[in-house]
């Protein structure tokens, strides 16, 4: 077989191929020339754009600063603010923790270095609170916060009276009986508060609280500071319990508004009427207001100003419970809603109020 290459044999067969190949080579060369020209054009444009951008970035603006200088200055200022904030925060944290550690150490020293009698006397003087309220709230916080409708659902009065009787002076009860229902604990607190001779919020401060509740509930914080020590400590314990309870509203269905609505009649009512005179004013009556109904934020309809008949029902002389003759005159509808707003505000914002040193509900050390 002839070893002549395929191209040579083809060339011999088609002599005109030389002209065709030359034409193709010319076209390729022309295309290559155009391509190189286009690449050179793109390169020139890129260099030109880069030069213009570089010139703009170094040109000062009206303030005499280049963009680079402005970015550097803004970055420096931001870094300075972060550093300053961190320094202030760190200083505050160091001061707070040092004060906490010092206070804790001082508290431990006083508690462990004092006689039992002096400790009890000091606690009674500085943090007076009824034992029944303290024990029942502690038990509820420990094992009752997920109980549905706590403080709303009624409990058998005989069990409530038995629990209250166990806390009578001289009985020595410091813990509720084993197996006591959270509803019994909650109703014991309500019964205790509702049967006091004077409401927890006191007759003296109630008008101011109603006024603030009608206008701006947050101002009620200032009034709370004027409560007597025992009332103040008891209210603070209740508020912390209610705050924790409302934190489980998804389970127990007792949000801050519902708790406030249920508890308002137990801590606020009108003072007793003055002795009747020999004449009466037409249209005036001292009879209790009929129970009013309202809907909570969850849509349930509950009483906002119930009488205390259910609380006092079944009370008999000699069992240690108040007499049913202690009739209460509930607040009217507007005043009740004002106190509900105050109590709801205190419950919902208890965490912030208890952490603020200038708040009357502050739980930290006072200096």
XYZ file of C-alpha atoms in Angstrom:
367
model
C 0.000 0.000 0.000
C 1.259 3.380 -0.940
C 2.610 5.099 2.154
C 1.797 8.481 0.754
C -0.117 10.517 3.273
C -3.822 11.063 2.946
C -3.354 14.798 2.517
C -0.810 14.372 -0.255
C -2.995 11.882 -2.073
C -5.925 14.185 -1.722
C -3.838 17.072 -2.993
C -2.846 15.072 -6.028
C -6.451 14.170 -6.708
C -7.700 17.741 -6.181
C -5.103 20.237 -7.393
C -7.437 23.118 -6.616
C -7.064 22.292 -2.862
C -4.079 24.608 -2.589
C -6.231 27.597 -3.308
C -8.961 26.418 -0.863
C -6.424 25.882 1.933
C -4.965 29.297 1.345
C -8.421 30.823 1.571
C -9.115 29.057 4.904
C -5.778 30.191 6.317
C -6.545 33.755 5.384
C -9.888 33.612 7.106
C -8.357 32.096 10.231
C -5.719 34.777 10.296
C -8.332 37.497 9.867
C -10.466 36.031 12.674
C -7.419 35.787 14.901
C -6.559 39.397 14.206
C -10.079 40.548 15.040
C -10.087 38.450 18.243
C -6.826 39.926 19.414
C -8.156 43.368 18.666
C -11.284 42.732 20.744
C -9.224 41.355 23.645
C -7.011 44.428 23.493
C -10.141 46.606 23.528
C -11.500 44.852 26.648
C -8.139 45.181 28.355
C -7.972 48.912 27.637
C -11.504 49.456 28.922
C -10.777 47.462 32.097
C -7.634 49.445 32.801
C -9.477 52.695 32.153
C -12.355 51.781 34.477
C -9.935 50.675 37.180
C -8.025 53.926 36.898
C -11.207 55.997 37.139
C -12.429 54.017 40.162
C -9.085 54.445 41.868
C -9.156 58.180 41.213
C -12.684 58.496 42.603
C -11.768 56.550 45.725
C -8.942 58.949 46.434
C -10.772 62.152 45.602
C -11.841 64.064 48.739
C -15.487 65.011 49.211
C -16.905 68.279 50.540
C -15.580 67.457 53.998
C -12.088 66.908 52.639
C -12.120 63.155 53.289
C -11.665 60.388 50.769
C -14.034 57.399 50.783
C -11.279 55.264 52.253
C -10.728 57.760 55.038
C -14.452 57.933 55.742
C -14.709 54.138 55.995
C -11.651 53.991 58.237
C -13.045 56.738 60.493
C -16.474 55.068 60.740
C -14.846 51.738 61.543
C -12.676 53.348 64.190
C -15.669 55.081 65.788
C -17.708 51.868 65.816
C -14.818 49.998 67.380
C -14.501 52.749 69.983
C -18.184 52.529 70.874
C -17.977 48.756 71.191
C -14.904 49.036 73.379
C -16.512 51.728 75.532
C -19.736 49.776 75.906
C -17.838 46.627 76.770
C -15.790 48.533 79.331
C -18.881 50.022 80.962
C -20.669 46.695 80.889
C -17.664 44.926 82.298
C -17.319 47.511 85.045
C -21.019 47.190 85.906
C -20.776 43.393 85.885
C -17.717 43.448 88.120
C -19.420 45.837 90.546
C -22.661 43.849 90.544
C -21.012 40.472 91.071
C -18.649 41.835 93.697
C -21.573 43.368 95.566
C -23.523 40.114 95.225
C -20.607 38.039 96.476
C -19.962 40.417 99.358
C -23.641 40.510 100.286
C -23.915 36.727 100.080
C -20.834 36.264 102.218
C -22.135 38.765 104.758
C -25.526 37.045 104.790
C -23.946 33.646 105.338
C -21.780 35.044 108.126
C -24.740 36.605 109.903
C -26.981 33.580 109.405
C -24.448 30.990 110.531
C -22.998 33.129 113.270
C -26.257 34.066 114.999
C -28.430 32.303 117.494
C -31.653 30.715 116.311
C -33.736 33.161 118.325
C -31.996 36.186 116.821
C -32.374 34.814 113.294
C -36.125 34.280 113.790
C -36.514 37.705 115.338
C -34.558 39.381 112.524
C -36.590 37.643 109.827
C -39.847 38.549 111.553
C -38.789 42.199 111.711
C -37.300 42.586 108.242
C -39.489 40.229 106.186
C -42.783 39.769 108.041
C -45.106 37.407 106.209
C -47.925 35.116 107.390
C -46.714 31.552 107.704
C -49.770 30.217 105.875
C -49.104 32.374 102.815
C -45.389 31.608 102.853
C -45.809 27.838 103.141
C -48.667 27.578 100.636
C -46.877 29.738 98.050
C -43.671 27.725 98.462
C -45.613 24.492 97.985
C -47.374 25.828 94.886
C -44.155 27.043 93.302
C -42.592 23.642 93.980
C -45.321 21.387 92.604
C -48.411 23.318 91.554
C -47.546 25.751 88.774
C -48.804 23.436 86.021
C -52.169 22.815 87.712
C -54.968 23.892 85.390
C -57.155 26.784 86.585
C -55.159 27.229 89.784
C -56.705 29.986 92.001
C -59.770 29.922 89.725
C -61.156 26.492 90.492
C -62.885 26.067 93.870
C -61.792 23.450 96.411
C -63.859 21.648 99.085
C -64.349 24.050 101.994
C -63.821 21.360 104.616
C -60.345 20.675 103.257
C -59.575 24.394 103.047
C -60.700 24.909 106.649
C -58.668 21.912 107.797
C -55.538 23.302 106.174
C -56.076 26.763 107.647
C -56.732 25.220 111.048
C -53.387 23.421 110.908
C -51.660 26.799 110.743
C -53.394 28.261 113.769
C -51.143 29.731 116.380
C -49.637 27.040 118.545
C -50.197 24.146 116.129
C -46.613 24.257 114.903
C -47.450 23.366 111.284
C -44.671 24.335 108.918
C -45.601 22.131 105.960
C -48.989 21.356 104.414
C -50.265 17.817 104.996
C -48.897 15.256 102.576
C -50.942 14.964 99.412
C -52.656 18.348 99.784
C -54.110 19.392 96.427
C -52.721 22.567 94.842
C -56.305 23.794 94.569
C -56.707 23.471 98.339
C -53.471 25.427 98.859
C -54.597 28.173 96.477
C -58.050 28.444 98.038
C -56.538 28.592 101.515
C -54.553 31.653 100.414
C -57.664 33.261 98.925
C -59.716 32.494 102.036
C -57.041 33.896 104.331
C -56.687 37.134 102.348
C -60.426 37.643 101.838
C -61.289 37.251 105.518
C -58.791 39.737 106.928
C -60.356 42.729 108.724
C -58.735 45.049 106.164
C -57.754 44.262 102.562
C -54.132 43.599 101.736
C -53.961 46.838 99.699
C -55.370 48.769 102.715
C -58.274 51.200 102.752
C -55.827 54.110 102.870
C -53.980 53.327 99.622
C -56.845 51.777 97.685
C -58.130 55.115 96.253
C -54.655 55.961 94.902
C -54.264 52.518 93.365
C -57.676 52.820 91.729
C -56.735 56.233 90.355
C -53.465 54.972 88.873
C -55.114 51.808 87.580
C -57.646 53.909 85.704
C -54.966 56.100 84.128
C -51.456 54.627 84.230
C -50.990 51.332 86.107
C -47.189 51.644 86.087
C -47.439 54.519 88.590
C -48.909 52.092 91.122
C -45.342 51.027 91.904
C -44.899 54.230 93.880
C -47.993 53.498 95.955
C -46.884 49.931 96.716
C -43.869 51.347 98.543
C -46.220 52.975 101.071
C -47.754 49.682 102.207
C -47.040 48.518 105.764
C -44.117 46.094 105.991
C -46.256 42.997 106.490
C -48.595 43.917 103.626
C -45.654 44.762 101.375
C -43.810 41.489 102.005
C -46.971 39.436 101.622
C -47.860 41.176 98.351
C -44.342 40.670 97.032
C -44.473 36.940 97.781
C -47.866 36.672 96.087
C -46.689 38.607 93.041
C -43.675 36.356 92.576
C -45.896 33.287 92.868
C -48.411 34.734 90.393
C -45.603 35.718 88.014
C -44.291 32.159 87.962
C -47.819 30.818 87.634
C -48.568 33.040 84.635
C -45.299 31.894 83.056
C -46.934 28.469 82.671
C -50.150 29.860 81.180
C -49.830 27.594 78.155
C -50.388 24.646 80.517
C -52.454 26.018 83.416
C -54.499 28.589 81.415
C -53.788 31.253 84.055
C -52.153 34.259 82.404
C -51.442 37.503 84.266
C -54.817 39.023 83.431
C -56.764 35.967 84.564
C -54.834 35.706 87.831
C -55.344 39.421 88.495
C -59.053 39.131 87.750
C -59.492 36.216 90.138
C -57.407 37.656 92.989
C -58.584 41.287 92.970
C -61.723 40.646 95.102
C -59.522 38.904 97.693
C -57.171 41.839 98.239
C -59.373 44.908 97.609
C -62.867 45.845 98.755
C -64.686 48.937 99.978
C -64.475 50.004 103.628
C -67.477 49.189 105.804
C -70.322 51.698 105.708
C -70.495 54.361 108.366
C -73.112 53.920 111.109
C -76.566 54.769 109.858
C -77.815 58.174 110.865
C -81.391 59.099 111.712
C -82.038 60.104 108.120
C -81.253 58.596 104.768
C -80.419 60.094 101.409
C -82.670 58.938 98.592
C -80.905 56.854 95.998
C -78.008 55.888 98.310
C -77.590 52.299 99.408
C -74.896 50.424 101.259
C -75.915 47.025 99.950
C -73.162 45.029 98.224
C -72.806 45.300 94.499
C -74.037 42.329 92.507
C -71.340 40.104 91.068
C -70.004 41.367 87.754
C -68.866 39.108 84.941
C -66.072 39.697 82.481
C -64.136 37.800 79.872
C -60.435 37.179 80.349
C -57.850 37.494 77.628
C -58.277 33.766 77.001
C -62.015 34.197 76.390
C -63.305 32.679 79.629
C -66.087 34.410 81.498
C -65.365 34.760 85.220
C -66.546 36.958 88.058
C -64.493 40.099 88.698
C -66.285 41.178 91.876
C -67.816 38.137 93.544
C -69.215 38.246 97.034
C -67.389 36.321 99.687
C -70.345 34.076 100.421
C -68.561 31.117 98.857
C -65.474 31.854 100.905
C -67.366 32.244 104.173
C -69.937 29.565 103.499
C -69.977 26.918 106.147
C -68.077 28.972 108.740
C -69.183 28.183 112.223
C -68.345 29.769 115.521
C -65.442 28.142 117.275
C -63.666 26.670 114.230
C -61.224 29.520 114.005
C -62.703 30.929 110.815
C -64.090 34.434 110.608
C -67.769 34.871 111.203
C -70.095 35.245 108.254
C -71.129 38.567 109.741
C -67.930 40.024 108.254
C -69.719 40.976 105.056
C -67.570 42.738 102.493
C -68.704 45.459 100.101
C -67.017 44.663 96.782
C -65.686 47.395 94.552
C -67.887 48.618 91.746
C -67.177 47.562 88.187
C -64.864 50.451 87.238
C -62.818 50.297 90.442
C -62.481 46.546 90.125
C -61.106 46.822 86.611
C -58.670 49.507 87.769
C -57.236 47.216 90.448
C -57.151 44.341 87.959
C -55.014 46.505 85.668
C -52.656 47.387 88.525
C -52.303 43.774 89.631
C -51.865 42.557 86.067
C -49.074 45.096 85.526
C -47.293 44.035 88.703
C -47.578 40.337 87.853
C -46.505 40.655 84.226
C -43.538 42.933 85.021
C -42.508 41.427 88.348
C -39.138 40.163 87.073
C -38.071 43.611 85.872
C -39.432 45.318 88.986
C -37.707 42.910 91.363
C -34.356 43.422 89.601
C -34.503 47.246 89.557
C -32.761 48.767 92.619
C -35.093 51.784 92.616
C -38.240 49.628 92.592
C -40.256 48.998 95.771
C -40.310 45.325 94.767
C -36.509 45.095 94.484
C -35.286 41.835 96.031
C -31.576 42.625 96.071
C -29.508 44.182 98.853
C -30.209 47.763 99.818
C -27.239 50.107 100.257
